Short mmCIF file of C-alpha atoms in Angstrom, two decimals:
data_model
loop_
_atom_site.label_atom_id
_atom_site.label_comp_id
_atom_site.label_asym_id
_atom_site.label_seq_id
_atom_site.Cartn_x
_atom_site.Cartn_y
_atom_site.Cartn_z
CA MET A 1238 66.59 55.45 170.63
CA LYS A 1239 68.29 58.64 169.56
CA LYS A 1240 71.49 56.72 169.01
CA ASN A 1241 69.69 54.29 166.68
CA ILE A 1242 68.13 57.16 164.62
CA PHE A 1243 71.52 58.86 164.37
CA ALA A 1244 73.11 55.60 163.18
CA VAL A 1245 70.41 55.17 160.50
CA ILE A 1246 70.94 58.74 159.21
CA ILE A 1247 74.70 58.22 159.03
CA GLY A 1248 74.18 54.94 157.20
CA LEU A 1249 71.85 56.55 154.64
CA MET A 1250 74.37 59.33 154.01
CA ILE A 1251 77.14 56.80 153.40
CA LEU A 1252 74.98 54.79 151.01
CA SER A 1253 74.06 58.01 149.14
CA LEU A 1254 77.73 58.87 148.69
CA VAL A 1255 78.54 55.34 147.50
CA PHE A 1256 75.77 55.31 144.90
CA THR A 1257 76.58 58.82 143.75
CA GLY A 1258 80.22 57.84 143.22
CA CYS A 1259 79.21 54.81 141.20
CA THR A 1260 76.86 56.68 138.86
CA PRO A 1261 78.54 57.04 135.47
CA SER A 1262 79.12 60.62 134.40
CA ALA A 1263 77.24 61.88 131.36
CA PRO A 1264 79.31 61.60 128.17
CA ALA A 1265 80.81 64.82 126.84
CA PRO A 1266 78.76 66.18 123.95
CA GLU A 1267 80.22 65.43 120.56
CA LYS A 1268 81.85 68.37 118.82
CA ASP A 1269 79.47 69.86 116.32
CA ALA A 1270 81.16 70.11 112.94
CA SER A 1271 79.54 73.51 112.50
CA GLN A 1272 81.45 74.70 115.60
CA GLU A 1273 84.82 73.95 113.97
CA THR A 1274 86.83 76.94 112.83
CA ALA A 1275 85.43 78.08 109.49
CA ALA A 1276 87.77 78.55 106.55
CA VAL A 1277 88.77 82.13 105.82
CA ALA A 1278 86.96 83.46 102.75
CA LEU A 1279 89.00 85.09 99.98
CA LYS A 1280 87.20 86.69 97.02
CA VAL A 1281 89.36 87.36 93.96
CA GLY A 1282 88.32 88.85 90.62
CA ALA A 1283 89.98 87.60 87.43
CA THR A 1284 89.65 87.44 83.67
CA PRO A 1285 89.05 83.87 82.43
CA VAL A 1286 92.30 82.87 80.71
CA PRO A 1287 94.83 82.33 82.15
CA HIS A 1288 94.06 84.14 85.40
CA ALA A 1289 90.93 82.27 86.51
CA GLU A 1290 92.50 79.00 85.35
CA LEU A 1291 95.54 79.62 87.55
CA LEU A 1292 93.28 80.46 90.49
CA GLU A 1293 91.29 77.27 89.95
CA PHE A 1294 94.57 75.34 90.00
CA ILE A 1295 95.61 76.78 93.38
CA LYS A 1296 92.16 76.56 94.96
CA PRO A 1297 92.85 73.20 96.68
CA LEU A 1298 96.31 74.37 97.73
CA LEU A 1299 94.79 77.37 99.50
CA LYS A 1300 92.11 75.21 101.07
CA GLU A 1301 94.86 73.15 102.73
CA GLN A 1302 95.93 76.41 104.40
CA GLY A 1303 92.42 77.20 105.63
CA ILE A 1304 91.45 79.63 102.85
CA GLU A 1305 88.27 79.18 100.82
CA LEU A 1306 88.89 80.88 97.48
CA GLU A 1307 85.96 82.35 95.57
CA ILE A 1308 86.75 83.33 91.98
CA VAL A 1309 84.69 86.06 90.33
CA GLU A 1310 85.20 86.19 86.56
CA PHE A 1311 85.19 89.43 84.54
CA THR A 1312 85.47 89.91 80.79
CA ASP A 1313 86.69 93.51 80.87
CA TYR A 1314 89.51 95.54 82.41
CA VAL A 1315 87.40 98.15 84.24
CA ASN A 1316 85.00 96.40 86.61
CA PRO A 1317 87.59 94.23 88.41
CA ASN A 1318 89.30 97.37 89.74
CA LEU A 1319 86.04 99.14 90.58
CA ALA A 1320 84.85 96.07 92.49
CA LEU A 1321 88.15 95.90 94.37
CA ASP A 1322 87.98 99.59 95.29
CA SER A 1323 84.41 99.22 96.57
CA LYS A 1324 85.49 96.21 98.68
CA GLU A 1325 83.33 93.74 96.78
CA LEU A 1326 86.60 91.86 96.18
CA ASP A 1327 89.62 91.19 98.39
CA ALA A 1328 91.99 91.24 95.40
CA ASN A 1329 92.06 90.92 91.65
CA PHE A 1330 94.35 89.24 89.16
CA PHE A 1331 94.27 90.40 85.55
CA GLN A 1332 96.52 93.42 84.97
CA HIS A 1333 100.07 94.76 84.94
CA VAL A 1334 101.46 97.67 86.96
CA PRO A 1335 101.40 100.33 84.18
CA TYR A 1336 97.70 99.68 83.58
CA MET A 1337 96.93 99.61 87.31
CA ASP A 1338 98.71 102.91 87.92
CA THR A 1339 97.03 104.64 84.96
CA PHE A 1340 93.58 103.36 85.97
CA ALA A 1341 94.03 104.36 89.61
CA ASN A 1342 95.22 107.86 88.69
CA GLU A 1343 92.36 108.43 86.27
CA ARG A 1344 89.72 107.18 88.74
CA GLY A 1345 91.22 108.75 91.84
CA ILE A 1346 91.47 105.45 93.71
CA GLU A 1347 94.31 103.60 95.45
CA LEU A 1348 95.47 100.19 94.26
CA VAL A 1349 98.71 98.35 95.01
CA SER A 1350 100.61 95.46 93.48
CA VAL A 1351 101.33 92.64 95.94
CA GLY A 1352 103.21 90.26 93.66
CA LYS A 1353 104.16 89.33 90.08
CA VAL A 1354 102.91 86.07 88.61
CA HIS A 1355 103.36 85.86 84.83
CA VAL A 1356 103.85 87.70 81.55
CA GLU A 1357 101.35 87.44 78.70
CA PRO A 1358 103.26 88.58 75.62
CA LEU A 1359 101.31 91.00 73.43
CA GLY A 1360 101.14 89.77 69.83
CA LEU A 1361 100.25 90.88 66.30
CA TYR A 1362 97.76 88.54 64.57
CA SER A 1363 96.18 88.44 61.14
CA LYS A 1364 93.93 86.31 58.96
CA LYS A 1365 95.08 88.13 55.82
CA ILE A 1366 98.87 88.04 56.00
CA LYS A 1367 101.46 85.60 57.32
CA SER A 1368 104.47 87.89 57.75
CA LEU A 1369 105.33 91.53 58.36
CA ASP A 1370 106.63 91.81 54.79
CA GLU A 1371 103.08 91.26 53.53
CA LEU A 1372 101.69 94.21 55.49
CA LYS A 1373 100.73 96.66 52.75
CA ASP A 1374 100.76 100.45 52.73
CA ASN A 1375 97.69 101.98 54.38
CA ALA A 1376 96.96 98.70 56.15
CA VAL A 1377 94.49 98.93 59.03
CA VAL A 1378 95.84 97.69 62.36
CA ALA A 1379 93.55 97.29 65.38
CA ILE A 1380 95.13 98.07 68.75
CA PRO A 1381 93.87 98.11 72.38
CA ASN A 1382 92.13 101.37 73.22
CA ASP A 1383 93.17 101.67 76.87
CA PRO A 1384 96.13 104.05 77.36
CA THR A 1385 98.63 101.53 78.72
CA ASN A 1386 98.05 98.74 76.22
CA GLU A 1387 97.84 101.20 73.35
CA GLY A 1388 101.32 102.42 74.24
CA ARG A 1389 102.48 98.84 74.63
CA ALA A 1390 101.17 97.97 71.15
CA LEU A 1391 102.88 100.96 69.55
CA ILE A 1392 106.14 100.11 71.31
CA LEU A 1393 105.88 96.57 69.86
CA LEU A 1394 105.52 98.02 66.35
CA ASP A 1395 108.35 100.46 67.01
CA THR A 1396 110.61 97.59 68.09
CA ALA A 1397 109.78 95.78 64.84
CA GLY A 1398 110.67 98.86 62.80
CA LEU A 1399 107.16 99.39 61.42
CA ILE A 1400 106.88 102.83 63.03
CA LYS A 1401 109.16 105.13 64.99
CA LEU A 1402 108.13 106.79 68.25
CA LYS A 1403 109.55 109.88 69.91
CA ASP A 1404 112.51 109.02 72.13
CA ASP A 1405 110.63 110.24 75.21
CA ALA A 1406 107.28 108.65 74.32
CA GLY A 1407 107.34 106.31 77.32
CA LEU A 1408 105.03 103.43 78.17
CA GLU A 1409 101.88 105.42 77.49
CA ALA A 1410 102.75 106.38 73.93
CA THR A 1411 99.90 107.42 71.64
CA GLU A 1412 99.56 107.95 67.91
CA LYS A 1413 100.65 111.54 68.48
CA ASP A 1414 104.08 110.20 69.49
CA ILE A 1415 104.63 108.54 66.10
CA VAL A 1416 107.31 110.46 64.18
CA GLU A 1417 107.74 107.98 61.33
CA ASN A 1418 105.14 105.72 59.71
CA PRO A 1419 106.66 104.49 56.40
CA LYS A 1420 103.71 102.27 55.46
CA ASN A 1421 101.18 104.91 56.55
CA LEU A 1422 99.51 102.35 58.79
CA VAL A 1423 96.01 103.26 59.95
CA PHE A 1424 95.35 102.47 63.62
CA LYS A 1425 91.94 101.47 64.91
CA PRO A 1426 91.67 101.56 68.73
CA ILE A 1427 89.27 98.87 69.99
CA ASP A 1428 88.29 97.56 73.41
CA ALA A 1429 90.85 94.87 74.25
CA ALA A 1430 88.25 92.13 74.74
CA GLN A 1431 86.84 92.73 71.25
CA LEU A 1432 90.14 92.62 69.35
CA PRO A 1433 89.96 88.93 68.29
CA ARG A 1434 86.64 89.69 66.57
CA THR A 1435 88.27 92.36 64.40
CA LEU A 1436 90.50 89.89 62.54
CA GLU A 1437 87.96 89.46 59.74
CA ASP A 1438 87.69 93.22 59.19
CA VAL A 1439 91.24 94.60 59.54
CA ASP A 1440 94.62 93.70 58.14
CA ALA A 1441 96.08 92.86 61.57
CA SER A 1442 95.26 93.15 65.25
CA ILE A 1443 97.48 93.49 68.30
CA ILE A 1444 95.86 91.30 70.94
CA ASN A 1445 96.54 90.63 74.61
CA THR A 1446 97.43 86.99 75.20
CA ASN A 1447 94.52 86.27 77.55
CA TYR A 1448 92.03 87.32 74.87
CA ALA A 1449 94.02 85.53 72.16
CA LEU A 1450 93.83 82.29 74.15
CA GLU A 1451 90.08 82.70 74.69
CA ALA A 1452 89.73 83.02 70.90
CA SER A 1453 91.72 79.78 70.40
CA LEU A 1454 94.74 81.64 69.04
CA ASN A 1455 98.13 80.25 69.99
CA PRO A 1456 100.46 83.20 70.66
CA VAL A 1457 103.54 81.13 69.88
CA ASN A 1458 102.30 79.62 66.61
CA ASP A 1459 99.72 82.11 65.36
CA SER A 1460 101.27 85.51 66.05
CA ILE A 1461 103.24 87.32 63.37
CA LEU A 1462 105.03 89.45 65.97
CA ILE A 1463 105.24 88.93 69.72
CA GLU A 1464 106.86 90.57 72.74
CA GLY A 1465 110.04 89.06 74.09
CA SER A 1466 110.35 87.32 77.44
CA ASP A 1467 111.91 90.49 78.87
CA SER A 1468 108.60 92.35 78.68
CA PRO A 1469 108.10 94.66 81.69
CA TYR A 1470 104.38 94.00 81.67
CA ALA A 1471 104.17 91.22 84.27
CA ASN A 1472 100.65 90.40 85.44
CA ILE A 1473 100.16 91.02 89.15
CA VAL A 1474 97.89 90.35 92.09
CA THR A 1475 96.31 93.68 93.05
CA ALA A 1476 94.96 94.69 96.45
CA ARG A 1477 94.09 97.88 98.32
CA PRO A 1478 96.38 99.75 100.72
CA ASP A 1479 94.09 98.78 103.62
CA ASN A 1480 94.34 95.01 103.05
CA GLN A 1481 97.64 94.47 101.21
CA ASN A 1482 99.24 93.00 104.34
CA ASP A 1483 96.37 90.67 105.25
CA GLU A 1484 97.59 87.13 105.86
CA LYS A 1485 95.17 85.66 103.32
CA ILE A 1486 96.48 88.01 100.61
CA LYS A 1487 100.06 87.05 101.43
CA LYS A 1488 99.19 83.35 101.22
CA LEU A 1489 97.49 83.89 97.86
CA VAL A 1490 100.67 85.41 96.43
CA GLU A 1491 102.91 82.78 98.04
CA VAL A 1492 100.92 79.95 96.49
CA LEU A 1493 100.80 81.63 93.06
CA GLN A 1494 104.60 81.89 93.14
CA THR A 1495 105.30 78.22 93.90
CA GLU A 1496 107.13 75.72 91.72
CA GLU A 1497 103.82 73.86 91.22
CA VAL A 1498 102.31 76.93 89.58
CA LYS A 1499 105.43 77.54 87.48
CA ALA A 1500 105.26 73.97 86.16
CA PHE A 1501 101.52 74.32 85.48
CA ILE A 1502 102.10 77.52 83.47
CA GLU A 1503 104.90 76.00 81.41
CA GLU A 1504 103.06 72.74 80.70
CA THR A 1505 99.65 74.28 80.03
CA TYR A 1506 100.47 77.36 77.93
CA LYS A 1507 103.63 76.19 76.11
CA GLY A 1508 105.29 79.61 76.09
CA ALA A 1509 102.15 81.65 75.50
CA VAL A 1510 102.26 82.58 79.18
CA VAL A 1511 105.64 82.96 80.90
CA PRO A 1512 106.29 82.78 84.69
CA ALA A 1513 107.54 86.09 86.11
CA PHE A 1514 108.83 84.84 89.47
#
């Protein structure tokens, strides 16, 4: 009897193993799309033209490299640097090194250039005259009121022979550095963003290219006087010392310095914006 019971138990165990082995395993759960590696966020501040336009152009190129670019537009030259310093931004793209250095020194903050992208030639515009010869004595000329671009504007006029600056005036020249002013030009410092609006009220205005473009002015066709292609004022990508070596910042600069971007600049701005790489 005991042998029969033992045989039954052994048989049941064998059947259990057979059925267990034949039971299909549960399918592996499908990978949740939300569990996939998220794109790295990159927040960059920029003025609208051409900076934000260039960033919009490279947005899909960065996405291919796993970077989701968020563009924050500014219409002034102060807040993009303040936002970068306070870590509201990862980088900004709107200025040249002389302006960055002056701003950082005045505000007691640290900013660094991580790459050159393009030059926006500063130009002299007017709705009242069509050549420098027509600029009358005592004419009123509006210029940018920030230290760097004011000096840049005066250097442009010095190069054209309209004024003469001290030999040691440097990039941050002011009206005090003018030693000769044959036409007795009157200078009216204005916030750079407002300069296009002054054209109805002054004899001429020296305007940054990005603001000229926003005002539908063509620097090549509409300017009376414009900086040469050798201008030292290349626009840069700016970061902080603590994040300048971040991989996402490096990729941003690499993409902005590609042949695709160079071709886009040349085809879109027709010489009003010049690649600096």
